[in-house]
């Protein structure tokens, strides 16, 4: 999911249906459960006055069978059309159904973090299979390297011939590792990687790691999998990569929160709904931090432009009252600000703060 997609949604004309449901397909009765969840959601939409065409479009998107496994699904629709459908790894704690003048995007922003650009290397003694993912989450390369295969195996016996063959075998392994490492470095530069993941046997990972320059070693993590019995699309590799990416996402969140603490001491950050909306109106917000679900209990006033939000109605001559958890993310997207939903962070005034551009 790209930010541009969300900006297109907030630029559309409402009112909007916003639905977040458990879309897991991991049991024999998963489809029956989905039908029951949808019936409850449909009843709520009829009760709040959603139109038939938009309800029907939402129904089709909600009930479209997902991939096998646990997942959540977000559907945003308006005027009989689905504007956005997005599956995410963790189902919501409870289904969410809204019909409002603005789309409700905060759970989606919380569930789907900005992708971590990275390179995965699944290596063995004769080369490796590499995949590079850019900052949009798109693969930009899926490449295999194949070095020399002979001589690679240690031989029994002794004497000069044995020593010569051992040396040649070790040199072949080093050369293959060097070729794979060189490609990994080029791919990391191409996607501006934050993480390089080495998977495969210990010996293959060790050989490649030794060939990496220092600046790449600093962002390298390893997975212990047997390259001879798996591939880049295996569950073993995917689960390991997902775990390492989640760790990197957590480090990102911690870094942003630390930047906010530093910025607060130097006038480059603000806290509280009133100050954040004031900064949004001037286009000064770089990143909004949300830490408290009680933001959904607050309201703000919104002008004709999505970026026009305020806690004081007097700011706009013809203001409409909106839920803060809908209007503030919309204003952030409209002004090209990021939205970061933090869990387990320190309490912020009104559950919201911002890093400023200026």
mmCIF file of C-alpha atoms in Angstrom:
data_model
loop_
_atom_site.group_PDB
_atom_site.id
_atom_site.type_symbol
_atom_site.label_atom_id
_atom_site.label_comp_id
_atom_site.label_asym_id
_atom_site.label_seq_id
_atom_site.Cartn_x
_atom_site.Cartn_y
_atom_site.Cartn_z
ATOM 1 C CA UNK A 1 0.000 0.000 0.000
ATOM 2 C CA UNK A 2 1.391 3.383 -0.998
ATOM 3 C CA UNK A 3 0.641 6.721 0.643
ATOM 4 C CA UNK A 4 -0.553 7.977 -2.739
ATOM 5 C CA UNK A 5 -3.436 5.497 -2.575
ATOM 6 C CA UNK A 6 -4.570 6.889 0.758
ATOM 7 C CA UNK A 7 -4.318 10.457 -0.504
ATOM 8 C CA UNK A 8 -6.552 9.495 -3.418
ATOM 9 C CA UNK A 9 -9.082 8.116 -0.954
ATOM 10 C CA UNK A 10 -9.255 11.250 1.201
ATOM 11 C CA UNK A 11 -9.550 13.332 -1.973
ATOM 12 C CA UNK A 12 -12.660 11.407 -2.979
ATOM 13 C CA UNK A 13 -16.222 12.402 -2.164
ATOM 14 C CA UNK A 14 -18.022 10.758 0.751
ATOM 15 C CA UNK A 15 -19.729 9.743 2.852
ATOM 16 C CA UNK A 16 -17.586 6.646 3.288
ATOM 17 C CA UNK A 17 -18.018 3.121 4.541
ATOM 18 C CA UNK A 18 -14.947 2.032 6.533
ATOM 19 C CA UNK A 19 -14.833 -1.618 7.537
ATOM 20 C CA UNK A 20 -12.100 -3.574 9.333
ATOM 21 C CA UNK A 21 -12.741 -7.284 9.814
ATOM 22 C CA UNK A 22 -11.017 -10.526 10.715
ATOM 23 C CA UNK A 23 -10.446 -12.122 7.290
ATOM 24 C CA UNK A 24 -8.644 -15.215 8.555
ATOM 25 C CA UNK A 25 -8.981 -18.315 6.411
ATOM 26 C CA UNK A 26 -7.381 -20.868 8.705
ATOM 27 C CA UNK A 27 -10.254 -23.172 9.713
ATOM 28 C CA UNK A 28 -12.783 -25.330 7.872
ATOM 29 C CA UNK A 29 -15.625 -22.997 8.842
ATOM 30 C CA UNK A 30 -13.749 -19.798 7.918
ATOM 31 C CA UNK A 31 -16.155 -18.862 5.099
ATOM 32 C CA UNK A 32 -19.184 -19.362 7.355
ATOM 33 C CA UNK A 33 -17.609 -17.147 10.006
ATOM 34 C CA UNK A 34 -16.929 -14.468 7.377
ATOM 35 C CA UNK A 35 -20.585 -14.545 6.308
ATOM 36 C CA UNK A 36 -21.749 -14.138 9.897
ATOM 37 C CA UNK A 37 -19.336 -11.242 10.503
ATOM 38 C CA UNK A 38 -20.533 -9.555 7.352
ATOM 39 C CA UNK A 39 -24.212 -9.905 8.304
ATOM 40 C CA UNK A 40 -23.524 -8.122 11.587
ATOM 41 C CA UNK A 41 -21.585 -5.390 9.771
ATOM 42 C CA UNK A 42 -24.317 -5.023 7.141
ATOM 43 C CA UNK A 43 -26.977 -4.564 9.797
ATOM 44 C CA UNK A 44 -24.950 -1.796 11.404
ATOM 45 C CA UNK A 45 -24.490 -0.057 8.047
ATOM 46 C CA UNK A 46 -28.209 -0.150 7.316
ATOM 47 C CA UNK A 47 -28.896 1.220 10.810
ATOM 48 C CA UNK A 48 -26.641 4.262 10.282
ATOM 49 C CA UNK A 49 -28.046 5.065 6.834
ATOM 50 C CA UNK A 50 -25.449 3.783 4.366
ATOM 51 C CA UNK A 51 -26.756 3.471 0.816
ATOM 52 C CA UNK A 52 -27.503 0.106 -0.783
ATOM 53 C CA UNK A 53 -24.981 0.407 -3.627
ATOM 54 C CA UNK A 54 -22.073 1.109 -1.271
ATOM 55 C CA UNK A 55 -23.134 -1.663 1.104
ATOM 56 C CA UNK A 56 -23.246 -4.130 -1.784
ATOM 57 C CA UNK A 57 -19.794 -3.070 -3.062
ATOM 58 C CA UNK A 58 -18.412 -3.433 0.458
ATOM 59 C CA UNK A 59 -19.989 -6.878 0.841
ATOM 60 C CA UNK A 60 -18.243 -8.207 -2.244
ATOM 61 C CA UNK A 61 -14.869 -6.868 -1.087
ATOM 62 C CA UNK A 62 -15.258 -8.192 2.463
ATOM 63 C CA UNK A 63 -16.307 -11.683 1.351
ATOM 64 C CA UNK A 64 -13.720 -12.099 -1.406
ATOM 65 C CA UNK A 65 -11.770 -15.170 -0.159
ATOM 66 C CA UNK A 66 -8.326 -14.246 1.201
ATOM 67 C CA UNK A 67 -5.180 -16.309 1.092
ATOM 68 C CA UNK A 68 -4.987 -19.192 3.567
ATOM 69 C CA UNK A 69 -3.852 -18.081 7.010
ATOM 70 C CA UNK A 70 -4.652 -15.404 9.563
ATOM 71 C CA UNK A 71 -5.206 -11.858 8.344
ATOM 72 C CA UNK A 72 -7.286 -8.731 8.694
ATOM 73 C CA UNK A 73 -8.972 -6.806 5.905
ATOM 74 C CA UNK A 74 -9.734 -3.126 5.445
ATOM 75 C CA UNK A 75 -12.359 -1.943 2.968
ATOM 76 C CA UNK A 76 -13.081 1.719 2.222
ATOM 77 C CA UNK A 77 -16.013 2.426 -0.105
ATOM 78 C CA UNK A 78 -18.158 5.362 -1.236
ATOM 79 C CA UNK A 79 -20.867 6.057 -3.840
ATOM 80 C CA UNK A 80 -21.234 2.395 -4.716
ATOM 81 C CA UNK A 81 -17.514 1.882 -5.365
ATOM 82 C CA UNK A 82 -14.725 0.231 -3.409
ATOM 83 C CA UNK A 83 -11.915 2.770 -3.113
ATOM 84 C CA UNK A 84 -9.448 0.604 -1.213
ATOM 85 C CA UNK A 85 -9.078 -3.002 -0.099
ATOM 86 C CA UNK A 86 -6.059 -3.998 1.947
ATOM 87 C CA UNK A 87 -5.179 -7.213 3.756
ATOM 88 C CA UNK A 88 -2.805 -7.037 6.705
ATOM 89 C CA UNK A 89 -1.128 -9.737 8.808
ATOM 90 C CA UNK A 90 -2.836 -9.326 12.184
ATOM 91 C CA UNK A 91 -6.655 -9.394 12.438
ATOM 92 C CA UNK A 92 -8.244 -6.494 14.332
ATOM 93 C CA UNK A 93 -9.095 -7.103 17.983
ATOM 94 C CA UNK A 94 -12.717 -6.316 17.101
ATOM 95 C CA UNK A 95 -14.503 -5.608 13.836
ATOM 96 C CA UNK A 96 -14.920 -1.908 13.023
ATOM 97 C CA UNK A 97 -17.791 -0.553 10.921
ATOM 98 C CA UNK A 98 -18.272 3.163 10.200
ATOM 99 C CA UNK A 99 -20.346 5.371 7.922
ATOM 100 C CA UNK A 100 -18.993 8.924 8.029
ATOM 101 C CA UNK A 101 -18.030 11.978 5.992
ATOM 102 C CA UNK A 102 -14.356 11.001 6.140
ATOM 103 C CA UNK A 103 -12.714 7.593 5.680
ATOM 104 C CA UNK A 104 -11.398 5.982 8.833
ATOM 105 C CA UNK A 105 -7.767 5.201 7.999
ATOM 106 C CA UNK A 106 -6.047 5.097 11.391
ATOM 107 C CA UNK A 107 -6.299 1.286 11.900
ATOM 108 C CA UNK A 108 -4.854 0.754 8.433
ATOM 109 C CA UNK A 109 -1.981 3.115 9.167
ATOM 110 C CA UNK A 110 -1.439 1.236 12.428
ATOM 111 C CA UNK A 111 -1.570 -2.230 10.870
ATOM 112 C CA UNK A 112 0.519 -1.582 7.778
ATOM 113 C CA UNK A 113 3.876 0.013 8.562
ATOM 114 C CA UNK A 114 5.932 1.668 5.818
ATOM 115 C CA UNK A 115 7.881 -1.177 4.191
ATOM 116 C CA UNK A 116 11.497 -1.710 5.194
ATOM 117 C CA UNK A 117 13.673 -1.761 2.064
ATOM 118 C CA UNK A 118 15.802 -4.878 2.310
ATOM 119 C CA UNK A 119 17.776 -7.581 0.541
ATOM 120 C CA UNK A 120 17.441 -11.297 1.281
ATOM 121 C CA UNK A 121 20.271 -13.664 0.325
ATOM 122 C CA UNK A 122 19.688 -17.420 0.434
ATOM 123 C CA UNK A 123 23.170 -18.818 -0.041
ATOM 124 C CA UNK A 124 25.060 -22.038 -0.490
ATOM 125 C CA UNK A 125 28.634 -22.864 -1.559
ATOM 126 C CA UNK A 126 27.971 -22.317 -5.279
ATOM 127 C CA UNK A 127 26.216 -18.962 -5.061
ATOM 128 C CA UNK A 128 22.927 -17.605 -3.883
ATOM 129 C CA UNK A 129 19.388 -16.513 -4.659
ATOM 130 C CA UNK A 130 18.858 -12.813 -3.898
ATOM 131 C CA UNK A 131 15.726 -10.718 -3.643
ATOM 132 C CA UNK A 132 15.625 -6.938 -3.183
ATOM 133 C CA UNK A 133 12.500 -5.118 -1.930
ATOM 134 C CA UNK A 134 12.257 -1.338 -2.223
ATOM 135 C CA UNK A 135 10.711 1.239 0.109
ATOM 136 C CA UNK A 136 7.274 0.724 -1.470
ATOM 137 C CA UNK A 137 7.348 -2.985 -0.697
ATOM 138 C CA UNK A 138 7.859 -3.908 -4.353
ATOM 139 C CA UNK A 139 10.462 -6.427 -5.557
ATOM 140 C CA UNK A 140 13.000 -4.738 -7.811
ATOM 141 C CA UNK A 141 15.234 -7.765 -8.308
ATOM 142 C CA UNK A 142 15.018 -11.530 -7.962
ATOM 143 C CA UNK A 143 18.399 -12.853 -9.013
ATOM 144 C CA UNK A 144 20.466 -15.999 -8.704
ATOM 145 C CA UNK A 145 24.247 -16.217 -8.755
ATOM 146 C CA UNK A 146 25.966 -19.412 -9.802
ATOM 147 C CA UNK A 147 29.659 -19.658 -9.201
ATOM 148 C CA UNK A 148 32.017 -22.474 -10.004
ATOM 149 C CA UNK A 149 30.873 -25.847 -8.735
ATOM 150 C CA UNK A 150 34.190 -27.701 -8.962
ATOM 151 C CA UNK A 151 36.248 -28.276 -6.998
ATOM 152 C CA UNK A 152 34.066 -27.746 -3.913
ATOM 153 C CA UNK A 153 34.211 -31.008 -1.990
ATOM 154 C CA UNK A 154 36.933 -31.995 0.387
ATOM 155 C CA UNK A 155 38.740 -35.163 -0.597
ATOM 156 C CA UNK A 156 40.178 -38.000 1.422
ATOM 157 C CA UNK A 157 43.809 -38.926 1.318
ATOM 158 C CA UNK A 158 46.947 -36.897 1.767
ATOM 159 C CA UNK A 159 50.030 -35.625 0.043
ATOM 160 C CA UNK A 160 50.619 -32.650 -2.202
ATOM 161 C CA UNK A 161 47.654 -33.423 -4.451
ATOM 162 C CA UNK A 162 45.327 -33.462 -1.488
ATOM 163 C CA UNK A 163 46.603 -30.113 -0.226
ATOM 164 C CA UNK A 164 46.322 -28.565 -3.661
ATOM 165 C CA UNK A 165 42.729 -29.708 -4.092
ATOM 166 C CA UNK A 166 41.812 -28.457 -0.615
ATOM 167 C CA UNK A 167 43.224 -25.012 -1.435
ATOM 168 C CA UNK A 168 41.409 -24.924 -4.759
ATOM 169 C CA UNK A 169 38.144 -25.903 -3.062
ATOM 170 C CA UNK A 170 38.469 -23.179 -0.449
ATOM 171 C CA UNK A 171 39.344 -20.585 -3.086
ATOM 172 C CA UNK A 172 36.294 -21.568 -5.155
ATOM 173 C CA UNK A 173 34.032 -21.122 -2.134
ATOM 174 C CA UNK A 174 35.580 -17.705 -1.425
ATOM 175 C CA UNK A 175 35.169 -16.616 -5.054
ATOM 176 C CA UNK A 176 31.528 -17.675 -5.122
ATOM 177 C CA UNK A 177 30.917 -15.904 -1.804
ATOM 178 C CA UNK A 178 32.617 -12.777 -3.149
ATOM 179 C CA UNK A 179 30.410 -12.734 -6.255
ATOM 180 C CA UNK A 180 27.255 -13.144 -4.158
ATOM 181 C CA UNK A 181 28.365 -10.478 -1.694
ATOM 182 C CA UNK A 182 29.135 -8.024 -4.515
ATOM 183 C CA UNK A 183 25.631 -8.470 -5.925
ATOM 184 C CA UNK A 184 24.068 -8.071 -2.476
ATOM 185 C CA UNK A 185 25.952 -4.787 -2.011
ATOM 186 C CA UNK A 186 24.773 -3.463 -5.384
ATOM 187 C CA UNK A 187 21.165 -4.414 -4.650
ATOM 188 C CA UNK A 188 21.337 -2.864 -1.182
ATOM 189 C CA UNK A 189 22.493 0.419 -2.708
ATOM 190 C CA UNK A 190 19.802 0.239 -5.379
ATOM 191 C CA UNK A 191 16.917 0.023 -2.874
ATOM 192 C CA UNK A 192 18.637 2.036 -0.119
ATOM 193 C CA UNK A 193 18.319 -1.042 2.097
ATOM 194 C CA UNK A 194 17.890 -0.753 5.844
ATOM 195 C CA UNK A 195 18.451 -4.463 6.298
ATOM 196 C CA UNK A 196 20.408 -7.213 4.525
ATOM 197 C CA UNK A 197 19.359 -10.715 5.553
ATOM 198 C CA UNK A 198 21.751 -13.619 5.036
ATOM 199 C CA UNK A 199 20.017 -17.005 5.058
ATOM 200 C CA UNK A 200 21.545 -20.407 4.450
ATOM 201 C CA UNK A 201 24.088 -22.651 6.098
ATOM 202 C CA UNK A 202 26.546 -21.297 8.631
ATOM 203 C CA UNK A 203 29.513 -21.815 6.318
ATOM 204 C CA UNK A 204 27.848 -20.006 3.385
ATOM 205 C CA UNK A 205 26.700 -17.100 5.550
ATOM 206 C CA UNK A 206 30.127 -16.781 7.151
ATOM 207 C CA UNK A 207 31.886 -16.726 3.781
ATOM 208 C CA UNK A 208 29.570 -14.064 2.345
ATOM 209 C CA UNK A 209 29.590 -11.957 5.513
ATOM 210 C CA UNK A 210 33.391 -11.841 5.375
ATOM 211 C CA UNK A 211 33.209 -10.295 1.901
ATOM 212 C CA UNK A 212 30.752 -7.518 2.787
ATOM 213 C CA UNK A 213 32.014 -3.953 3.322
ATOM 214 C CA UNK A 214 31.678 -2.513 6.801
ATOM 215 C CA UNK A 215 28.673 -0.265 6.047
ATOM 216 C CA UNK A 216 26.684 -3.289 4.830
ATOM 217 C CA UNK A 217 27.796 -5.530 7.694
ATOM 218 C CA UNK A 218 26.272 -2.963 10.079
ATOM 219 C CA UNK A 219 22.793 -3.597 8.655
ATOM 220 C CA UNK A 220 23.163 -7.357 8.199
ATOM 221 C CA UNK A 221 21.242 -10.036 10.105
ATOM 222 C CA UNK A 222 21.344 -13.801 9.638
ATOM 223 C CA UNK A 223 18.892 -16.707 9.386
ATOM 224 C CA UNK A 224 20.016 -20.279 9.938
ATOM 225 C CA UNK A 225 18.263 -22.273 7.196
ATOM 226 C CA UNK A 226 19.530 -25.004 4.895
ATOM 227 C CA UNK A 227 19.669 -23.525 1.393
ATOM 228 C CA UNK A 228 19.819 -27.007 -0.121
ATOM 229 C CA UNK A 229 16.383 -27.896 1.250
ATOM 230 C CA UNK A 230 14.429 -24.631 0.929
ATOM 231 C CA UNK A 231 13.971 -21.533 -1.234
ATOM 232 C CA UNK A 232 13.186 -17.846 -0.849
ATOM 233 C CA UNK A 233 9.434 -18.491 -0.947
ATOM 234 C CA UNK A 234 9.423 -21.163 1.752
ATOM 235 C CA UNK A 235 7.552 -20.657 5.013
ATOM 236 C CA UNK A 236 10.795 -21.094 6.941
ATOM 237 C CA UNK A 237 12.486 -18.218 5.129
ATOM 238 C CA UNK A 238 9.369 -16.012 5.008
ATOM 239 C CA UNK A 239 8.709 -16.389 8.736
ATOM 240 C CA UNK A 240 12.315 -15.603 9.591
ATOM 241 C CA UNK A 241 12.405 -12.571 7.307
ATOM 242 C CA UNK A 242 9.094 -11.307 8.734
ATOM 243 C CA UNK A 243 10.479 -11.583 12.262
ATOM 244 C CA UNK A 244 13.603 -9.597 11.394
ATOM 245 C CA UNK A 245 11.581 -6.950 9.544
ATOM 246 C CA UNK A 246 9.284 -6.578 12.560
ATOM 247 C CA UNK A 247 12.329 -6.009 14.760
ATOM 248 C CA UNK A 248 13.522 -3.337 12.346
ATOM 249 C CA UNK A 249 10.081 -1.681 12.396
ATOM 250 C CA UNK A 250 10.216 -1.573 16.200
ATOM 251 C CA UNK A 251 13.638 0.061 16.026
ATOM 252 C CA UNK A 252 12.219 2.638 13.623
ATOM 253 C CA UNK A 253 9.419 3.469 16.066
ATOM 254 C CA UNK A 254 11.868 3.832 18.938
ATOM 255 C CA UNK A 255 14.048 6.137 16.840
ATOM 256 C CA UNK A 256 11.097 8.374 15.928
ATOM 257 C CA UNK A 257 9.995 8.595 19.557
ATOM 258 C CA UNK A 258 13.546 9.493 20.580
ATOM 259 C CA UNK A 259 13.607 12.195 17.874
ATOM 260 C CA UNK A 260 10.386 13.561 19.315
ATOM 261 C CA UNK A 261 11.854 13.736 22.817
ATOM 262 C CA UNK A 262 14.901 15.599 21.476
ATOM 263 C CA UNK A 263 12.723 17.849 19.318
ATOM 264 C CA UNK A 264 10.536 18.760 22.278
ATOM 265 C CA UNK A 265 13.582 20.178 24.028
ATOM 266 C CA UNK A 266 14.549 22.269 20.997
ATOM 267 C CA UNK A 267 11.206 23.536 19.727
ATOM 268 C CA UNK A 268 11.009 21.045 16.832
ATOM 269 C CA UNK A 269 8.051 19.075 18.177
ATOM 270 C CA UNK A 270 4.654 19.677 19.723
ATOM 271 C CA UNK A 271 2.135 17.751 21.808
ATOM 272 C CA UNK A 272 -1.631 17.782 22.263
ATOM 273 C CA UNK A 273 -4.522 17.933 19.804
ATOM 274 C CA UNK A 274 -4.722 21.730 19.671
ATOM 275 C CA UNK A 275 -1.044 22.280 18.900
ATOM 276 C CA UNK A 276 -0.890 19.398 16.415
ATOM 277 C CA UNK A 277 -3.871 20.668 14.421
ATOM 278 C CA UNK A 278 -2.369 24.169 14.404
ATOM 279 C CA UNK A 279 0.876 22.748 13.001
ATOM 280 C CA UNK A 280 -1.059 20.753 10.395
ATOM 281 C CA UNK A 281 -2.817 23.901 9.162
ATOM 282 C CA UNK A 282 0.548 25.540 8.515
ATOM 283 C CA UNK A 283 1.989 22.458 6.799
ATOM 284 C CA UNK A 284 4.696 22.188 9.460
ATOM 285 C CA UNK A 285 4.181 18.534 10.459
ATOM 286 C CA UNK A 286 6.673 15.890 9.368
ATOM 287 C CA UNK A 287 5.306 12.969 11.408
ATOM 288 C CA UNK A 288 2.298 12.561 13.675
ATOM 289 C CA UNK A 289 2.668 10.199 16.637
ATOM 290 C CA UNK A 290 -0.483 8.579 17.989
ATOM 291 C CA UNK A 291 -0.264 6.593 21.222
ATOM 292 C CA UNK A 292 -3.719 6.657 22.749
ATOM 293 C CA UNK A 293 -6.903 5.041 21.403
ATOM 294 C CA UNK A 294 -8.933 7.664 23.294
ATOM 295 C CA UNK A 295 -8.288 9.972 20.338
ATOM 296 C CA UNK A 296 -11.462 8.383 18.936
ATOM 297 C CA UNK A 297 -13.421 10.085 21.714
ATOM 298 C CA UNK A 298 -12.297 13.561 20.637
ATOM 299 C CA UNK A 299 -13.709 15.749 17.884
ATOM 300 C CA UNK A 300 -12.241 18.540 15.788
ATOM 301 C CA UNK A 301 -13.604 21.110 13.366
ATOM 302 C CA UNK A 302 -12.839 20.727 9.691
ATOM 303 C CA UNK A 303 -12.943 23.232 6.853
ATOM 304 C CA UNK A 304 -13.503 22.579 3.162
ATOM 305 C CA UNK A 305 -9.902 21.425 2.648
ATOM 306 C CA UNK A 306 -8.721 18.203 4.357
ATOM 307 C CA UNK A 307 -5.752 20.039 5.889
ATOM 308 C CA UNK A 308 -8.031 22.522 7.649
ATOM 309 C CA UNK A 309 -8.535 21.035 11.101
ATOM 310 C CA UNK A 310 -8.820 22.812 14.431
ATOM 311 C CA UNK A 311 -10.047 22.306 17.973
ATOM 312 C CA UNK A 312 -11.675 25.765 17.839
ATOM 313 C CA UNK A 313 -14.691 26.166 15.542
ATOM 314 C CA UNK A 314 -13.903 29.857 15.108
ATOM 315 C CA UNK A 315 -10.960 28.965 12.863
ATOM 316 C CA UNK A 316 -13.322 28.268 9.940
ATOM 317 C CA UNK A 317 -16.523 30.138 9.002
ATOM 318 C CA UNK A 318 -18.348 27.018 7.822
ATOM 319 C CA UNK A 319 -16.840 24.222 9.871
ATOM 320 C CA UNK A 320 -18.078 20.669 10.257
ATOM 321 C CA UNK A 321 -17.482 18.673 13.415
ATOM 322 C CA UNK A 322 -15.635 15.409 12.781
ATOM 323 C CA UNK A 323 -14.075 12.625 14.772
ATOM 324 C CA UNK A 324 -10.447 13.412 15.503
ATOM 325 C CA UNK A 325 -9.272 9.910 14.585
ATOM 326 C CA UNK A 326 -10.670 10.451 11.077
ATOM 327 C CA UNK A 327 -9.906 14.123 10.450
ATOM 328 C CA UNK A 328 -6.340 14.276 11.817
ATOM 329 C CA UNK A 329 -4.939 11.369 9.722
ATOM 330 C CA UNK A 330 -6.696 12.842 6.669
ATOM 331 C CA UNK A 331 -5.059 16.217 7.332
ATOM 332 C CA UNK A 332 -1.675 14.542 7.752
ATOM 333 C CA UNK A 333 -2.006 12.729 4.422
ATOM 334 C CA UNK A 334 -3.190 15.912 2.728
ATOM 335 C CA UNK A 335 -0.036 17.716 3.865
ATOM 336 C CA UNK A 336 2.334 14.800 3.061
ATOM 337 C CA UNK A 337 2.985 14.100 6.743
ATOM 338 C CA UNK A 338 3.583 10.587 8.024
ATOM 339 C CA UNK A 339 1.374 8.970 10.653
ATOM 340 C CA UNK A 340 2.950 6.583 13.141
ATOM 341 C CA UNK A 341 0.809 4.675 15.627
ATOM 342 C CA UNK A 342 3.001 3.640 18.554
ATOM 343 C CA UNK A 343 2.207 0.918 21.064
ATOM 344 C CA UNK A 344 3.596 0.814 24.560
ATOM 345 C CA UNK A 345 4.988 4.345 24.277
ATOM 346 C CA UNK A 346 4.952 7.049 26.917
ATOM 347 C CA UNK A 347 1.651 8.842 27.435
ATOM 348 C CA UNK A 348 1.169 11.923 25.259
ATOM 349 C CA UNK A 349 -1.265 14.767 25.853
ATOM 350 C CA UNK A 350 -4.531 13.839 24.085
ATOM 351 C CA UNK A 351 -2.679 10.760 22.814
ATOM 352 C CA UNK A 352 -1.075 12.718 19.995
ATOM 353 C CA UNK A 353 2.130 14.606 19.192
ATOM 354 C CA UNK A 354 4.100 15.685 16.143
ATOM 355 C CA UNK A 355 7.608 16.107 14.809
ATOM 356 C CA UNK A 356 7.891 19.350 12.883
ATOM 357 C CA UNK A 357 9.533 20.190 9.590
ATOM 358 C CA UNK A 358 10.247 23.762 10.712
#
